[in-house]
Amino acid sequence: MSGQPMPCDPQEIGALFLFEKLTPEQLGRLCGAGRVERFEPGPVYAEGDPATCFYVMIEGTVVLYRRVGGDDVEVTRTSQRGVYAGAMQAYLGDRVRQVYNNSMRVTEPTRFFVVPADTFAEIMQEWFPMAVHLLEGLFFGSKNTQRMIGQRERLLALGSLSAGLTHELNNPAAAAVRATATLRERVGKMRHKLAIIAQGSYSPEVMARLIDLQERTAERVAKAPVLSPLEASDQEDTVTDWLDDHGIAEGWRIAPTFVQAGLDVDWLDQVAAAVDEEILPSAIGWLNYTAETELLMDEISDSTTRISHLVDAAKQYSQLDRAPFRHVDVHELLDSTLLMLSGKIGQEIKVVKDYDRTLPRIPAYPAELNQVWTNLIDNAVAAMNSADGQGTLTVRTARDHDRLLVEFRDTGVGIPADDRGRIFDPFFTTKPVGEGTGLGLDISWRIVVNKHHGSIQVESEPGDTRFQVLLPLTDAEEESG
C-alpha cells in the first residue's frame, strides 16, 4: 500500500545512520530519486509480493512478520530511527526472484524514506561497486555452499542408512543360510532312518501309525507354545528322564528339540503306545528329525519374512513408486524410519512407541517427512551417545486441536539454553567438527513449515529433550472446499 507523500529534506535523510557518510550531492540525488511517505497504522507490504521499494524509517514503529504455516509470526518490533527493510536484494537484479521476504506493518503513524527498487539497485552499483561484488559473492557463495553441503549430508545419511540396512539384512540372511545347510543334513539323516525302518519287518499298520505320528508331530510343532527359560529347562529335564527310562540313547541331546517343538511326555506316551517297544528308539529318532526339520523350516520362514519386511520398510522409507503428495499414516512412516535406523540406534538405546492409532491419515509429502524423522532421530541418538551411550527414545503421536503432533523425546545431554534459539539456523551445529553440517534441522524446518504449513519446536533440559512437529490434519484445498 502507499502512504501520504511528504517533502524530502536531505538534511533529515543524512541524519539516518545508513546515509550519514554520503555527500550533500548524493543526499540531494537520493531525495530526488526517492520520496518521504507517511503511513497510518496498518500494513505497508506483504511477504511474497513483488519487491518494488526499499524502506528506511524516519520516525514511528515498525513490526516485521514471517508467514509460518497459517500464522503470521512477529520477527522484529522496533522504533529505532534508520532501520530499513524491503527490496534489500535489488542490487542482484533478475538473478534472484525479487519479492519481499517478510511482511511489514506500522503500529502508529510512521514516516519512511522510500527508494524505488530499480533506483536503489542503480545507486548501489554506481556508488559502491566493490561492496556490491562482495555482497554478491557472499550471497551466491552461501547459497552454493548450502546446496553442496546439503547434498553431501544427504549422501552421508544415505550411506549410513545403507550400512544399517545391509547389517539388518545380513543377520536374517545368514540365519537362513545356516538353517538351510542344517536342514539339508537333517533330511539326509531322515532318509537314512526311513531306509532302516523300511528294511525292518514292519507291518503296513505299523508304518501307517509311524507316518500318522510324523504328521501329528509336524502339526504340534506349528502350535508349539513359547516357554520361559526356566519352564524350558524344567521340561527338558522331564523329557530327558522319560527318554532314559525308555532306553533311548543320548536322550539329553534330543530333549531340547522336543521341548522347543512342543512335544511333552504325554505326547511321548502316545508314541510309545502306538509302536512296539523294539522299534521305539527308531521311531523317536525319526520323529526327532521330523521336529528338527519343521523347526528349521520355521527359522527359514522367519528369516525370509524378516528380509521381506526390511525390503518393504526400505520401499516405504524411500517412497518408491508412490505419489509425492498423498494422504499417509504417519505411524507407517515412523515405523519404517525406525526400522531403517535400527542399526544406528543400537541395542543400548531403548525405543518406546507411544502412538495414538485413532489419528487420521494426513496430506503430506511422505518421503520428505521421513527425512525429518531421520534428522530428529539421528540427533536424539547422538545426544544420548554423548552422555553414556544409553538412554530411551520415545516417539509419541497425539492430536493437538486441529493438528497432529509427532514428538521425539530423548534422555540425552540436552541443548544449552543459549543454543536453542539458533539450532534451526543453517550451518549451526553443536556436534564436533566433521560430524555435523548444521543443515539437518534447517532442512527439517523448511520441510515442516514451508512445505507442510506446520511448525516445529523444541523443549530441552538435561535428560529430557523434546522435538515436537505439528502438522495440519487437512490441507488448504480441503478447508476451502
CSV table of C-alpha atoms in Angstrom, one decimal:
chain,number,residue,atom,x,y,z
A,1,MET,CA,0.0,0.0,0.0
A,2,SER,CA,1.1,3.6,-0.5
A,3,GLY,CA,1.4,6.3,2.1
A,4,GLN,CA,0.8,10.0,2.2
A,5,PRO,CA,3.6,11.9,0.2
A,6,MET,CA,5.6,14.4,2.2
A,7,PRO,CA,8.6,16.7,1.4
A,8,CYS,CA,12.0,15.1,1.4
A,9,ASP,CA,14.7,17.0,3.5
A,10,PRO,CA,18.3,16.0,2.6
A,11,GLN,CA,19.5,17.1,6.0
A,12,GLU,CA,16.9,14.8,7.7
A,13,ILE,CA,17.8,11.9,5.5
A,14,GLY,CA,21.5,12.5,6.1
A,15,ALA,CA,21.0,12.1,9.8
A,16,LEU,CA,20.0,8.5,9.4
A,17,PHE,CA,22.9,6.1,10.1
A,18,LEU,CA,22.5,4.4,6.7
A,19,PHE,CA,23.3,7.7,4.9
A,20,GLU,CA,25.4,9.7,7.3
A,21,LYS,CA,28.6,9.3,5.3
A,22,LEU,CA,27.0,10.5,2.0
A,23,THR,CA,28.0,13.8,0.4
A,24,PRO,CA,25.4,16.7,0.0
A,25,GLU,CA,25.3,15.9,-3.7
A,26,GLN,CA,24.5,12.2,-3.0
A,27,LEU,CA,21.8,13.1,-0.5
A,28,GLY,CA,20.3,15.5,-3.0
A,29,ARG,CA,20.2,12.8,-5.6
A,30,LEU,CA,18.6,10.4,-3.1
A,31,CYS,CA,15.9,12.9,-2.2
A,32,GLY,CA,15.3,13.5,-5.9
A,33,ALA,CA,15.0,9.8,-6.7
A,34,GLY,CA,13.2,8.7,-3.6
A,35,ARG,CA,10.3,10.1,-1.6
A,36,VAL,CA,9.1,10.5,2.0
A,37,GLU,CA,5.8,8.8,2.8
A,38,ARG,CA,3.7,8.8,5.9
A,39,PHE,CA,1.8,5.6,6.7
A,40,GLU,CA,-1.1,5.3,9.1
A,41,PRO,CA,-1.2,2.1,11.4
A,42,GLY,CA,-1.7,-0.9,9.3
A,43,PRO,CA,0.2,-3.0,6.6
A,44,VAL,CA,2.9,-1.5,4.4
A,45,TYR,CA,3.8,-4.5,2.2
A,46,ALA,CA,3.1,-8.3,2.3
A,47,GLU,CA,5.5,-11.2,2.2
A,48,GLY,CA,5.7,-12.7,-1.3
A,49,ASP,CA,4.6,-9.6,-3.2
A,50,PRO,CA,7.0,-8.1,-5.8
A,51,ALA,CA,9.7,-6.1,-4.0
A,52,THR,CA,9.3,-2.7,-5.6
A,53,CYS,CA,10.7,-0.4,-2.8
A,54,PHE,CA,13.4,0.0,-0.2
A,55,TYR,CA,12.1,1.5,3.1
A,56,VAL,CA,14.1,3.4,5.7
A,57,MET,CA,12.2,4.5,8.8
A,58,ILE,CA,12.5,8.1,9.8
A,59,GLU,CA,10.2,8.0,12.8
A,60,GLY,CA,7.5,5.7,14.2
A,61,THR,CA,7.3,2.0,15.0
A,62,VAL,CA,7.5,-0.9,12.6
A,63,VAL,CA,6.7,-4.6,13.0
A,64,LEU,CA,8.1,-7.3,10.7
A,65,TYR,CA,6.3,-10.7,10.3
A,66,ARG,CA,7.1,-14.0,8.7
A,67,ARG,CA,4.5,-16.4,7.5
A,68,VAL,CA,4.8,-19.7,9.4
A,69,GLY,CA,2.2,-22.3,8.3
A,70,GLY,CA,-1.1,-20.5,8.5
A,71,ASP,CA,0.1,-17.9,11.1
A,72,ASP,CA,2.0,-14.6,10.9
A,73,VAL,CA,4.8,-14.8,13.4
A,74,GLU,CA,6.3,-11.5,14.6
A,75,VAL,CA,10.1,-11.3,14.0
A,76,THR,CA,11.0,-7.8,14.9
A,77,ARG,CA,9.3,-4.7,16.5
A,78,THR,CA,11.4,-1.5,16.8
A,79,SER,CA,11.2,2.2,17.0
A,80,GLN,CA,14.8,2.8,16.2
A,81,ARG,CA,15.3,5.6,13.6
A,82,GLY,CA,17.1,4.4,10.4
A,83,VAL,CA,16.0,0.8,10.4
A,84,TYR,CA,15.4,-0.5,6.9
A,85,ALA,CA,13.5,-3.3,5.1
A,86,GLY,CA,12.0,-4.1,1.8
A,87,ALA,CA,13.9,-4.7,-1.5
A,88,MET,CA,17.3,-5.2,0.1
A,89,GLN,CA,18.5,-7.6,-2.6
A,90,ALA,CA,17.5,-5.4,-5.6
A,91,TYR,CA,21.2,-5.0,-6.5
A,92,LEU,CA,21.2,-8.7,-7.5
A,93,GLY,CA,18.7,-7.9,-10.3
A,94,ASP,CA,17.0,-10.7,-12.2
A,95,ARG,CA,19.4,-13.4,-10.9
A,96,VAL,CA,17.2,-13.6,-7.8
A,97,ARG,CA,13.4,-13.5,-7.6
A,98,GLN,CA,12.7,-10.1,-6.3
A,99,VAL,CA,9.9,-10.5,-3.7
A,100,TYR,CA,9.5,-9.3,-0.1
A,101,ASN,CA,10.9,-11.9,2.3
A,102,ASN,CA,8.7,-10.7,5.1
A,103,SER,CA,5.6,-8.5,5.8
A,104,MET,CA,5.8,-5.1,7.4
A,105,ARG,CA,3.2,-3.1,9.2
A,106,VAL,CA,3.3,0.1,11.4
A,107,THR,CA,1.5,0.4,14.8
A,108,GLU,CA,1.5,4.2,14.8
A,109,PRO,CA,1.8,7.0,12.2
A,110,THR,CA,5.2,6.3,10.7
A,111,ARG,CA,7.3,8.2,8.2
A,112,PHE,CA,9.6,6.3,5.7
A,113,PHE,CA,12.2,7.4,3.2
A,114,VAL,CA,11.2,5.2,0.2
A,115,VAL,CA,13.5,4.4,-2.7
A,116,PRO,CA,12.2,2.5,-5.8
A,117,ALA,CA,14.0,-0.9,-6.1
A,118,ASP,CA,15.5,-0.2,-9.5
A,119,THR,CA,16.8,3.2,-8.3
A,120,PHE,CA,18.3,1.6,-5.2
A,121,ALA,CA,20.0,-1.0,-7.4
A,122,GLU,CA,21.5,1.6,-9.7
A,123,ILE,CA,22.8,3.7,-6.8
A,124,MET,CA,24.3,0.7,-5.2
A,125,GLN,CA,26.1,-0.4,-8.4
A,126,GLU,CA,27.3,3.2,-9.1
A,127,TRP,CA,28.4,4.3,-5.6
A,128,PHE,CA,29.5,1.0,-4.0
A,129,PRO,CA,30.7,-1.3,-6.8
A,130,MET,CA,33.2,-3.2,-4.6
A,131,ALA,CA,30.7,-3.6,-1.8
A,132,VAL,CA,28.2,-5.0,-4.4
A,133,HIS,CA,30.7,-7.5,-5.7
A,134,LEU,CA,31.4,-8.6,-2.1
A,135,LEU,CA,27.7,-8.9,-1.3
A,136,GLU,CA,27.0,-10.9,-4.5
A,137,GLY,CA,29.8,-13.3,-3.7
A,138,LEU,CA,28.6,-13.6,-0.1
A,139,PHE,CA,25.0,-14.2,-1.2
A,140,PHE,CA,25.6,-16.7,-4.0
A,141,GLY,CA,28.6,-18.3,-2.2
A,142,SER,CA,26.3,-19.0,0.8
A,143,LYS,CA,23.6,-20.4,-1.5
A,144,ASN,CA,26.1,-22.7,-3.3
A,145,THR,CA,27.7,-23.8,0.0
A,146,GLN,CA,24.3,-24.6,1.5
A,147,ARG,CA,23.3,-26.6,-1.6
A,148,MET,CA,26.6,-28.5,-1.8
A,149,ILE,CA,26.7,-29.3,1.9
A,150,GLY,CA,23.0,-30.3,1.8
A,151,GLN,CA,23.8,-32.8,-1.0
A,152,ARG,CA,26.8,-34.1,0.9
A,153,GLU,CA,24.7,-34.5,4.1
A,154,ARG,CA,22.1,-36.4,2.2
A,155,LEU,CA,24.8,-38.7,0.7
A,156,LEU,CA,26.2,-39.3,4.2
A,157,ALA,CA,22.8,-40.1,5.5
A,158,LEU,CA,22.1,-42.4,2.6
A,159,GLY,CA,25.5,-44.2,3.3
A,160,SER,CA,24.6,-44.6,6.9
A,161,LEU,CA,21.2,-45.9,6.1
A,162,SER,CA,22.6,-48.3,3.5
A,163,ALA,CA,25.2,-49.6,6.0
A,164,GLY,CA,22.4,-50.1,8.6
A,165,LEU,CA,20.1,-51.8,6.2
A,166,THR,CA,22.9,-54.1,5.0
A,167,HIS,CA,23.7,-55.1,8.6
A,168,GLU,CA,20.0,-55.7,9.3
A,169,LEU,CA,19.6,-57.8,6.2
A,170,ASN,CA,22.8,-59.8,6.9
A,171,ASN,CA,21.5,-61.3,10.1
A,172,PRO,CA,18.4,-63.0,8.8
A,173,ALA,CA,20.1,-63.9,5.5
A,174,ALA,CA,23.0,-65.6,7.4
A,175,ALA,CA,20.4,-67.4,9.6
A,176,ALA,CA,18.5,-68.6,6.6
A,177,VAL,CA,21.8,-69.9,5.0
A,178,ARG,CA,22.7,-71.8,8.3
A,179,ALA,CA,19.3,-73.2,8.7
A,180,THR,CA,19.2,-74.4,5.0
A,181,ALA,CA,22.6,-76.2,5.4
A,182,THR,CA,21.4,-77.9,8.6
A,183,LEU,CA,18.1,-78.8,7.1
A,184,ARG,CA,19.8,-80.5,4.2
A,185,GLU,CA,21.8,-82.6,6.7
A,186,ARG,CA,18.7,-83.5,8.7
A,187,VAL,CA,16.7,-84.5,5.6
A,188,GLY,CA,19.6,-86.8,4.6
A,189,LYS,CA,19.6,-88.5,8.0
A,190,MET,CA,15.8,-88.7,7.9
A,191,ARG,CA,16.1,-90.6,4.6
A,192,HIS,CA,18.7,-92.9,6.1
A,193,LYS,CA,16.4,-93.5,9.1
A,194,LEU,CA,13.5,-94.2,6.8
A,195,ALA,CA,15.6,-96.8,4.9
A,196,ILE,CA,16.4,-98.6,8.2
A,197,ILE,CA,12.8,-98.6,9.2
A,198,ALA,CA,11.8,-99.9,5.7
A,199,GLN,CA,14.3,-102.8,6.0
A,200,GLY,CA,12.7,-104.0,9.2
A,201,SER,CA,9.8,-106.5,9.2
A,202,TYR,CA,7.2,-103.8,10.0
A,203,SER,CA,3.6,-104.4,9.0
A,204,PRO,CA,1.7,-101.8,6.9
A,205,GLU,CA,-0.3,-101.0,10.0
A,206,VAL,CA,2.8,-100.1,12.0
A,207,MET,CA,4.2,-98.0,9.1
A,208,ALA,CA,0.8,-96.2,8.8
A,209,ARG,CA,1.0,-95.4,12.5
A,210,LEU,CA,4.5,-94.1,12.2
A,211,ILE,CA,3.5,-91.8,9.3
A,212,ASP,CA,0.4,-90.6,11.2
A,213,LEU,CA,2.7,-89.8,14.2
A,214,GLN,CA,5.0,-87.9,11.9
A,215,GLU,CA,2.1,-85.8,10.5
A,216,ARG,CA,0.8,-85.1,14.0
A,217,THR,CA,4.3,-84.2,15.2
A,218,ALA,CA,4.6,-81.6,12.4
A,219,GLU,CA,1.2,-80.2,13.5
A,220,ARG,CA,2.3,-79.9,17.1
A,221,VAL,CA,5.5,-78.1,16.1
A,222,ALA,CA,3.4,-75.4,14.3
A,223,LYS,CA,1.4,-74.9,17.5
A,224,ALA,CA,4.3,-75.1,20.0
A,225,PRO,CA,3.9,-72.7,22.9
A,226,VAL,CA,6.6,-70.1,23.8
A,227,LEU,CA,8.3,-71.1,27.1
A,228,SER,CA,10.4,-69.1,29.5
A,229,PRO,CA,14.0,-70.2,30.0
A,230,LEU,CA,13.1,-71.7,33.4
A,231,GLU,CA,10.0,-73.5,32.0
A,232,ALA,CA,12.0,-74.9,29.1
A,233,SER,CA,14.8,-76.2,31.4
A,234,ASP,CA,12.2,-78.0,33.7
A,235,GLN,CA,10.5,-79.5,30.6
A,236,GLU,CA,13.9,-80.7,29.2
A,237,ASP,CA,14.7,-82.5,32.5
A,238,THR,CA,11.3,-84.2,32.4
A,239,VAL,CA,11.6,-85.3,28.8
A,240,THR,CA,15.2,-86.5,29.4
A,241,ASP,CA,14.1,-88.7,32.3
A,242,TRP,CA,11.3,-90.2,30.1
A,243,LEU,CA,13.7,-91.0,27.3
A,244,ASP,CA,16.3,-92.5,29.7
A,245,ASP,CA,13.5,-94.6,31.3
A,246,HIS,CA,12.5,-96.0,27.9
A,247,GLY,CA,16.1,-96.9,26.8
A,248,ILE,CA,16.6,-94.1,24.3
A,249,ALA,CA,20.3,-93.3,23.9
A,250,GLU,CA,21.5,-89.7,24.4
A,251,GLY,CA,18.1,-88.5,25.5
A,252,TRP,CA,19.7,-85.3,26.7
A,253,ARG,CA,20.5,-84.4,23.1
A,254,ILE,CA,17.0,-85.0,21.9
A,255,ALA,CA,15.1,-83.4,24.7
A,256,PRO,CA,15.8,-79.7,23.8
A,257,THR,CA,14.5,-80.2,20.3
A,258,PHE,CA,11.3,-82.0,21.6
A,259,VAL,CA,10.6,-79.2,24.1
A,260,GLN,CA,11.1,-76.5,21.6
A,261,ALA,CA,8.8,-78.3,19.3
A,262,GLY,CA,6.1,-78.6,22.0
A,263,LEU,CA,6.4,-82.4,22.4
A,264,ASP,CA,5.9,-83.3,26.1
A,265,VAL,CA,5.9,-86.6,28.0
A,266,ASP,CA,2.1,-87.0,27.3
A,267,TRP,CA,2.8,-87.0,23.6
A,268,LEU,CA,5.7,-89.4,24.1
A,269,ASP,CA,3.4,-91.7,26.0
A,270,GLN,CA,1.1,-91.7,23.0
A,271,VAL,CA,4.1,-92.6,20.7
A,272,ALA,CA,5.1,-95.4,23.0
A,273,ALA,CA,1.6,-96.8,23.0
A,274,ALA,CA,1.4,-96.6,19.2
A,275,VAL,CA,4.5,-98.6,18.3
A,276,ASP,CA,6.2,-101.8,19.6
A,277,GLU,CA,8.9,-101.4,22.2
A,278,GLU,CA,11.6,-102.7,19.9
A,279,ILE,CA,11.1,-100.0,17.3
A,280,LEU,CA,10.5,-97.2,19.8
A,281,PRO,CA,14.1,-95.9,19.6
A,282,SER,CA,14.0,-95.7,15.8
A,283,ALA,CA,10.5,-94.1,15.9
A,284,ILE,CA,11.8,-91.5,18.4
A,285,GLY,CA,14.8,-90.8,16.2
A,286,TRP,CA,12.7,-90.4,13.2
A,287,LEU,CA,10.3,-88.1,15.0
A,288,ASN,CA,13.3,-86.1,16.3
A,289,TYR,CA,14.4,-85.5,12.7
A,290,THR,CA,10.8,-84.5,11.8
A,291,ALA,CA,10.7,-82.0,14.7
A,292,GLU,CA,14.1,-80.6,13.7
A,293,THR,CA,13.2,-80.2,10.0
A,294,GLU,CA,10.0,-78.4,11.0
A,295,LEU,CA,11.8,-76.0,13.4
A,296,LEU,CA,14.5,-75.3,10.7
A,297,MET,CA,11.8,-74.5,8.1
A,298,ASP,CA,10.2,-72.2,10.6
A,299,GLU,CA,13.5,-70.5,11.1
A,300,ILE,CA,14.0,-70.1,7.4
A,301,SER,CA,10.5,-68.7,7.1
A,302,ASP,CA,11.1,-66.2,9.9
A,303,SER,CA,14.4,-65.1,8.4
A,304,THR,CA,13.0,-64.6,4.9
A,305,THR,CA,9.9,-62.8,6.3
A,306,ARG,CA,12.3,-60.5,8.2
A,307,ILE,CA,14.1,-59.8,4.9
A,308,SER,CA,10.8,-59.1,3.2
A,309,HIS,CA,9.8,-56.7,6.0
A,310,LEU,CA,13.1,-54.9,5.7
A,311,VAL,CA,12.7,-54.5,2.0
A,312,ASP,CA,9.2,-53.3,2.5
A,313,ALA,CA,10.4,-50.8,5.1
A,314,ALA,CA,13.1,-49.6,2.7
A,315,LYS,CA,10.5,-49.0,0.0
A,316,GLN,CA,8.2,-47.3,2.5
A,317,TYR,CA,11.0,-45.1,3.7
A,318,SER,CA,12.1,-44.1,0.2
A,319,GLN,CA,8.5,-43.9,-1.1
A,320,LEU,CA,9.4,-45.7,-4.3
A,321,ASP,CA,6.5,-45.9,-6.8
A,322,ARG,CA,4.4,-43.6,-4.6
A,323,ALA,CA,2.8,-40.3,-5.3
A,324,PRO,CA,4.9,-37.4,-3.9
A,325,PHE,CA,1.9,-35.8,-2.2
A,326,ARG,CA,-0.8,-38.0,-0.8
A,327,HIS,CA,-2.7,-38.9,2.4
A,328,VAL,CA,-0.5,-41.0,4.7
A,329,ASP,CA,-0.5,-42.7,8.1
A,330,VAL,CA,2.4,-41.1,10.0
A,331,HIS,CA,2.8,-44.3,12.0
A,332,GLU,CA,3.8,-46.2,8.9
A,333,LEU,CA,6.4,-43.6,8.1
A,334,LEU,CA,7.7,-43.6,11.7
A,335,ASP,CA,7.9,-47.4,11.8
A,336,SER,CA,9.8,-47.6,8.5
A,337,THR,CA,12.3,-44.9,9.6
A,338,LEU,CA,12.9,-46.5,13.0
A,339,LEU,CA,13.5,-49.9,11.3
A,340,MET,CA,15.8,-48.3,8.8
A,341,LEU,CA,17.8,-46.6,11.6
A,342,SER,CA,17.7,-49.6,14.0
A,343,GLY,CA,21.3,-50.4,13.2
A,344,LYS,CA,22.4,-46.9,14.1
A,345,ILE,CA,20.2,-46.7,17.2
A,346,GLY,CA,21.8,-49.9,18.5
A,347,GLN,CA,21.0,-52.2,21.4
A,348,GLU,CA,21.8,-49.8,24.2
A,349,ILE,CA,19.1,-47.3,23.4
A,350,LYS,CA,15.5,-48.4,24.2
A,351,VAL,CA,12.8,-47.3,21.7
A,352,VAL,CA,9.3,-46.6,23.1
A,353,LYS,CA,6.4,-46.1,20.8
A,354,ASP,CA,3.5,-44.1,22.3
A,355,TYR,CA,1.1,-43.9,19.3
A,356,ASP,CA,-2.4,-42.7,19.1
A,357,ARG,CA,-3.7,-45.1,16.5
A,358,THR,CA,-7.0,-43.3,16.2
A,359,LEU,CA,-5.4,-40.4,14.4
A,360,PRO,CA,-6.5,-40.0,10.8
A,361,ARG,CA,-4.3,-40.0,7.7
A,362,ILE,CA,-2.9,-36.6,6.8
A,363,PRO,CA,-2.0,-34.9,3.5
A,364,ALA,CA,1.8,-34.9,3.2
A,365,TYR,CA,5.0,-35.4,1.3
A,366,PRO,CA,5.9,-38.7,2.9
A,367,ALA,CA,9.4,-39.1,1.6
A,368,GLU,CA,10.3,-35.6,2.9
A,369,LEU,CA,8.6,-36.3,6.3
A,370,ASN,CA,10.8,-39.4,6.5
A,371,GLN,CA,13.8,-37.1,6.1
A,372,VAL,CA,12.6,-35.0,9.0
A,373,TRP,CA,12.1,-38.1,11.2
A,374,THR,CA,15.6,-39.3,10.2
A,375,ASN,CA,17.2,-36.0,11.2
A,376,LEU,CA,15.4,-35.8,14.6
A,377,ILE,CA,16.1,-39.5,15.5
A,378,ASP,CA,19.8,-39.1,14.4
A,379,ASN,CA,20.2,-36.0,16.7
A,380,ALA,CA,18.5,-37.8,19.6
A,381,VAL,CA,20.8,-40.8,19.2
A,382,ALA,CA,23.8,-38.5,19.0
A,383,ALA,CA,22.7,-36.7,22.2
A,384,MET,CA,22.4,-40.0,24.1
A,385,ASN,CA,25.7,-41.3,22.8
A,386,SER,CA,27.3,-38.0,24.0
A,387,ALA,CA,26.1,-39.0,27.5
A,388,ASP,CA,26.8,-42.6,28.2
A,389,GLY,CA,25.6,-44.3,25.0
A,390,GLN,CA,22.5,-45.5,26.8
A,391,GLY,CA,19.0,-44.0,27.1
A,392,THR,CA,15.4,-44.1,25.9
A,393,LEU,CA,14.0,-42.6,22.7
A,394,THR,CA,10.2,-42.1,23.0
A,395,VAL,CA,8.2,-41.4,19.8
A,396,ARG,CA,4.7,-40.1,20.6
A,397,THR,CA,1.8,-39.1,18.4
A,398,ALA,CA,-1.3,-37.3,19.5
A,399,ARG,CA,-4.0,-34.9,18.4
A,400,ASP,CA,-3.3,-31.2,19.2
A,401,HIS,CA,-6.6,-29.4,18.4
A,402,ASP,CA,-6.7,-29.3,14.5
A,403,ARG,CA,-3.1,-30.6,14.1
A,404,LEU,CA,-1.3,-33.8,14.5
A,405,LEU,CA,1.6,-33.9,17.0
A,406,VAL,CA,4.7,-36.1,16.5
A,407,GLU,CA,7.1,-35.8,19.4
A,408,PHE,CA,10.6,-37.2,19.7
A,409,ARG,CA,11.9,-37.4,23.3
A,410,ASP,CA,15.4,-38.4,24.3
A,411,THR,CA,17.2,-38.7,27.6
A,412,GLY,CA,20.5,-37.2,26.3
A,413,VAL,CA,22.6,-34.3,27.4
A,414,GLY,CA,20.1,-31.7,26.3
A,415,ILE,CA,20.5,-28.4,24.4
A,416,PRO,CA,22.1,-25.4,26.2
A,417,ALA,CA,19.7,-22.5,26.6
A,418,ASP,CA,22.0,-20.2,24.6
A,419,ASP,CA,21.8,-22.6,21.6
A,420,ARG,CA,18.1,-23.3,21.5
A,421,GLY,CA,17.3,-20.1,19.5
A,422,ARG,CA,19.9,-21.0,16.9
A,423,ILE,CA,19.5,-24.7,16.3
A,424,PHE,CA,17.3,-24.2,13.2
A,425,ASP,CA,19.7,-21.8,11.6
A,426,PRO,CA,21.7,-23.0,8.6
A,427,PHE,CA,25.2,-24.3,9.3
A,428,PHE,CA,24.7,-24.0,13.1
A,429,THR,CA,25.7,-27.3,14.9
A,430,THR,CA,26.7,-28.4,18.3
A,431,LYS,CA,28.4,-31.6,17.0
A,432,PRO,CA,32.2,-31.8,16.7
A,433,VAL,CA,33.8,-30.6,13.5
A,434,GLY,CA,33.3,-33.1,10.8
A,435,GLU,CA,30.3,-34.8,12.4
A,436,GLY,CA,27.6,-32.3,11.6
A,437,THR,CA,26.9,-29.8,8.9
A,438,GLY,CA,24.3,-27.8,10.7
A,439,LEU,CA,21.7,-28.3,7.9
A,440,GLY,CA,19.7,-31.2,9.3
A,441,LEU,CA,17.4,-29.1,11.4
A,442,ASP,CA,17.3,-26.3,8.9
A,443,ILE,CA,16.1,-28.7,6.2
A,444,SER,CA,13.6,-30.2,8.7
A,445,TRP,CA,12.3,-26.8,9.5
A,446,ARG,CA,11.8,-26.0,5.8
A,447,ILE,CA,10.1,-29.3,5.1
A,448,VAL,CA,7.7,-28.9,8.1
A,449,VAL,CA,7.0,-25.2,7.9
A,450,ASN,CA,7.3,-24.3,4.2
A,451,LYS,CA,6.0,-27.5,2.5
A,452,HIS,CA,3.5,-28.7,5.1
A,453,HIS,CA,2.5,-25.5,6.7
A,454,GLY,CA,3.2,-26.9,10.1
A,455,SER,CA,5.5,-26.0,13.0
A,456,ILE,CA,8.5,-27.5,14.8
A,457,GLN,CA,9.7,-26.6,18.2
A,458,VAL,CA,12.0,-27.8,20.9
A,459,GLU,CA,11.9,-28.1,24.7
A,460,SER,CA,15.1,-29.2,26.4
A,461,GLU,CA,16.8,-29.8,29.7
A,462,PRO,CA,19.5,-32.4,30.6
A,463,GLY,CA,17.9,-35.8,30.4
A,464,ASP,CA,14.7,-34.6,28.7
A,465,THR,CA,14.8,-33.1,25.2
A,466,ARG,CA,11.6,-33.0,23.1
A,467,PHE,CA,11.3,-32.0,19.5
A,468,GLN,CA,7.7,-31.5,18.6
A,469,VAL,CA,6.4,-31.5,15.0
A,470,LEU,CA,2.9,-30.2,14.4
A,471,LEU,CA,1.2,-31.0,11.1
A,472,PRO,CA,-2.2,-29.9,9.8
A,473,LEU,CA,-4.8,-32.6,9.7
A,474,THR,CA,-6.2,-31.2,6.4
A,475,ASP,CA,-4.7,-29.2,3.6
A,476,ALA,CA,-5.7,-25.7,2.4
A,477,GLU,CA,-7.7,-27.0,-0.6
A,478,GLU,CA,-9.8,-29.3,1.6
A,479,GLU,CA,-10.5,-26.5,4.0
A,480,SER,CA,-11.5,-24.1,1.2
A,481,GLY,CA,-13.6,-26.9,-0.4
